[in-house]
mmCIF file with all atom_site columns, C-alpha atoms in Angstrom:
data_model
loop_
_atom_site.group_PDB
_atom_site.id
_atom_site.type_symbol
_atom_site.label_atom_id
_atom_site.label_alt_id
_atom_site.label_comp_id
_atom_site.label_asym_id
_atom_site.label_entity_id
_atom_site.label_seq_id
_atom_site.pdbx_PDB_ins_code
_atom_site.Cartn_x
_atom_site.Cartn_y
_atom_site.Cartn_z
_atom_site.occupancy
_atom_site.B_iso_or_equiv
_atom_site.pdbx_formal_charge
_atom_site.auth_seq_id
_atom_site.auth_comp_id
_atom_site.auth_asym_id
_atom_site.auth_atom_id
_atom_site.pdbx_PDB_model_num
ATOM 1  C CA . MET A 1 1  ? 135.218 8.667  32.044 1.00 50.00 ? 7  MET A CA 1
ATOM 2  C CA . VAL A 1 2  ? 133.109 11.676 32.757 1.00 48.00 ? 8  VAL A CA 1
ATOM 3  C CA . THR A 1 3  ? 133.997 14.403 35.184 1.00 49.00 ? 9  THR A CA 1
ATOM 4  C CA . PHE A 1 4  ? 131.386 16.725 36.418 1.00 49.00 ? 10 PHE A CA 1
ATOM 5  C CA . ILE A 1 5  ? 132.500 20.289 37.711 1.00 51.00 ? 11 ILE A CA 1
ATOM 6  C CA . THR A 1 6  ? 130.474 22.981 38.999 1.00 49.00 ? 12 THR A CA 1
ATOM 7  C CA . PHE A 1 7  ? 131.524 26.452 37.958 1.00 51.00 ? 13 PHE A CA 1
ATOM 8  C CA . PRO A 1 8  ? 132.847 28.785 40.199 1.00 53.00 ? 14 PRO A CA 1
ATOM 9  C CA . ARG A 1 9  ? 133.058 26.711 43.492 1.00 54.00 ? 15 ARG A CA 1
ATOM 10 C CA . PRO A 1 10 ? 135.045 27.712 46.736 1.00 54.00 ? 16 PRO A CA 1
ATOM 11 C CA . ASP A 1 11 ? 138.657 26.326 47.631 1.00 53.00 ? 17 ASP A CA 1
ATOM 12 C CA . VAL A 1 12 ? 139.184 25.200 51.057 1.00 50.00 ? 18 VAL A CA 1
ATOM 13 C CA . TRP A 1 13 ? 139.911 28.871 52.016 1.00 46.00 ? 19 TRP A CA 1
ATOM 14 C CA . GLY A 1 14 ? 136.594 29.813 50.494 1.00 52.00 ? 20 GLY A CA 1
ATOM 15 C CA . ILE A 1 15 ? 137.959 31.501 47.720 1.00 55.00 ? 21 ILE A CA 1
ATOM 16 C CA . LEU A 1 16 ? 136.442 30.985 44.147 1.00 65.00 ? 22 LEU A CA 1
ATOM 17 C CA . VAL A 1 17 ? 138.377 28.487 42.083 1.00 74.00 ? 23 VAL A CA 1
ATOM 18 C CA . GLN A 1 18 ? 137.632 29.603 38.485 1.00 92.00 ? 24 GLN A CA 1
ATOM 19 C CA . CYS A 1 19 ? 138.157 27.065 35.935 1.00 96.00 ? 25 CYS A CA 1
ATOM 20 C CA . TYR A 1 20 ? 139.114 28.134 32.386 1.00 97.00 ? 26 TYR A CA 1
ATOM 21 C CA . GLN A 1 21 ? 138.458 26.418 29.018 1.00 97.00 ? 27 GLN A CA 1
ATOM 22 C CA . CYS A 1 22 ? 140.718 26.361 25.810 1.00 97.00 ? 28 CYS A CA 1
ATOM 23 C CA . LEU A 1 23 ? 138.550 26.956 23.055 1.00 97.00 ? 29 LEU A CA 1
ATOM 24 C CA . GLU A 1 24 ? 140.946 25.386 20.431 1.00 96.00 ? 30 GLU A CA 1
ATOM 25 C CA . CYS A 1 25 ? 140.412 22.155 21.929 1.00 97.00 ? 31 CYS A CA 1
ATOM 26 C CA . ALA A 1 26 ? 137.931 22.069 25.027 1.00 97.00 ? 32 ALA A CA 1
ATOM 27 C CA . TYR A 1 27 ? 140.608 21.281 27.428 1.00 98.00 ? 33 TYR A CA 1
ATOM 28 C CA . ILE A 1 28 ? 139.716 22.816 30.788 1.00 97.00 ? 34 ILE A CA 1
ATOM 29 C CA . TYR A 1 29 ? 142.619 24.215 33.071 1.00 97.00 ? 35 TYR A CA 1
ATOM 30 C CA . ASP A 1 30 ? 141.321 23.464 36.538 1.00 96.00 ? 36 ASP A CA 1
ATOM 31 C CA . PRO A 1 31 ? 143.346 25.408 39.475 1.00 96.00 ? 37 PRO A CA 1
ATOM 32 C CA . GLU A 1 32 ? 142.802 22.684 42.037 1.00 94.00 ? 38 GLU A CA 1
ATOM 33 C CA . LYS A 1 33 ? 144.636 19.936 39.718 1.00 96.00 ? 39 LYS A CA 1
ATOM 34 C CA . GLY A 1 34 ? 147.044 22.494 38.365 1.00 97.00 ? 40 GLY A CA 1
ATOM 35 C CA . ASP A 1 35 ? 149.090 21.066 35.321 1.00 98.00 ? 41 ASP A CA 1
ATOM 36 C CA . PRO A 1 36 ? 151.657 18.407 36.374 1.00 96.00 ? 42 PRO A CA 1
ATOM 37 C CA . THR A 1 37 ? 152.749 18.097 32.712 1.00 96.00 ? 43 THR A CA 1
ATOM 38 C CA . GLN A 1 38 ? 154.093 21.491 32.797 1.00 97.00 ? 44 GLN A CA 1
ATOM 39 C CA . GLY A 1 39 ? 155.210 21.577 36.687 1.00 97.00 ? 45 GLY A CA 1
ATOM 40 C CA . ILE A 1 40 ? 152.313 23.634 37.882 1.00 97.00 ? 46 ILE A CA 1
ATOM 41 C CA . PRO A 1 41 ? 151.257 22.298 41.378 1.00 96.00 ? 47 PRO A CA 1
ATOM 42 C CA . PRO A 1 42 ? 147.354 22.212 42.523 1.00 95.00 ? 48 PRO A CA 1
ATOM 43 C CA . GLY A 1 43 ? 146.301 25.373 43.629 1.00 93.00 ? 49 GLY A CA 1
ATOM 44 C CA . THR A 1 44 ? 147.754 27.636 41.028 1.00 95.00 ? 50 THR A CA 1
ATOM 45 C CA . PRO A 1 45 ? 145.001 29.912 39.676 1.00 94.00 ? 51 PRO A CA 1
ATOM 46 C CA . PHE A 1 46 ? 144.853 30.419 35.724 1.00 95.00 ? 52 PHE A CA 1
ATOM 47 C CA . GLU A 1 47 ? 145.919 34.156 36.353 1.00 93.00 ? 53 GLU A CA 1
ATOM 48 C CA . LYS A 1 48 ? 149.145 33.267 37.962 1.00 94.00 ? 54 LYS A CA 1
ATOM 49 C CA . LEU A 1 49 ? 149.949 30.476 35.253 1.00 96.00 ? 55 LEU A CA 1
ATOM 50 C CA . PRO A 1 50 ? 153.607 31.812 33.872 1.00 97.00 ? 56 PRO A CA 1
ATOM 51 C CA . LYS A 1 51 ? 153.401 33.319 30.314 1.00 96.00 ? 57 LYS A CA 1
ATOM 52 C CA . THR A 1 52 ? 155.378 30.087 28.914 1.00 97.00 ? 58 THR A CA 1
ATOM 53 C CA . TRP A 1 53 ? 152.412 28.195 29.651 1.00 98.00 ? 59 TRP A CA 1
ATOM 54 C CA . ARG A 1 54 ? 150.455 26.466 26.971 1.00 98.00 ? 60 ARG A CA 1
ATOM 55 C CA . CYS A 1 55 ? 147.517 23.935 26.775 1.00 98.00 ? 61 CYS A CA 1
ATOM 56 C CA . PRO A 1 56 ? 148.626 20.654 27.500 1.00 97.00 ? 62 PRO A CA 1
ATOM 57 C CA . GLU A 1 57 ? 146.308 19.189 24.899 1.00 97.00 ? 63 GLU A CA 1
ATOM 58 C CA . CYS A 1 58 ? 146.590 21.228 21.646 1.00 97.00 ? 64 CYS A CA 1
ATOM 59 C CA . LYS A 1 59 ? 149.935 23.539 22.923 1.00 97.00 ? 65 LYS A CA 1
ATOM 60 C CA . VAL A 1 60 ? 148.175 26.558 22.038 1.00 97.00 ? 66 VAL A CA 1
ATOM 61 C CA . SER A 1 61 ? 150.265 29.585 24.040 1.00 97.00 ? 67 SER A CA 1
ATOM 62 C CA . ILE A 1 62 ? 148.275 31.551 27.310 1.00 96.00 ? 68 ILE A CA 1
ATOM 63 C CA . LEU A 1 63 ? 149.490 34.241 25.224 1.00 96.00 ? 69 LEU A CA 1
ATOM 64 C CA . LYS A 1 64 ? 146.852 33.924 22.297 1.00 95.00 ? 70 LYS A CA 1
ATOM 65 C CA . LYS A 1 65 ? 144.196 36.677 23.181 1.00 93.00 ? 71 LYS A CA 1
ATOM 66 C CA . GLY A 1 66 ? 140.752 35.116 23.188 1.00 94.00 ? 72 GLY A CA 1
ATOM 67 C CA . VAL A 1 67 ? 141.709 31.141 23.262 1.00 96.00 ? 73 VAL A CA 1
ATOM 68 C CA . PHE A 1 68 ? 140.823 30.309 26.971 1.00 97.00 ? 74 PHE A CA 1
ATOM 69 C CA . LYS A 1 69 ? 137.658 31.630 28.586 1.00 96.00 ? 75 LYS A CA 1
ATOM 70 C CA . ARG A 1 70 ? 136.529 31.462 32.310 1.00 95.00 ? 76 ARG A CA 1
ATOM 71 C CA . LEU A 1 71 ? 133.636 29.052 32.931 1.00 93.00 ? 77 LEU A CA 1
ATOM 72 C CA . ASP A 1 72 ? 131.096 30.446 35.013 1.00 80.00 ? 78 ASP A CA 1
ATOM 73 C CA . ASP A 1 73 ? 127.585 29.399 36.295 1.00 50.00 ? 79 ASP A CA 1
#
């Protein structure tokens, strides 16, 4: 299944939703979906993820510098 995402895009309140990509495994964190595997509700921006959050694919920590890249146009 292929999913196409346009970056950035406004959410329902007109605020830009920024997706981030893990450079270790290419996982894309989409704030509109959150991360149900770690109890992160939809609508949670990347910047508001807890310091304990890890990439659900490769388990790299959010604290590791330079691993998560914001996806822009």
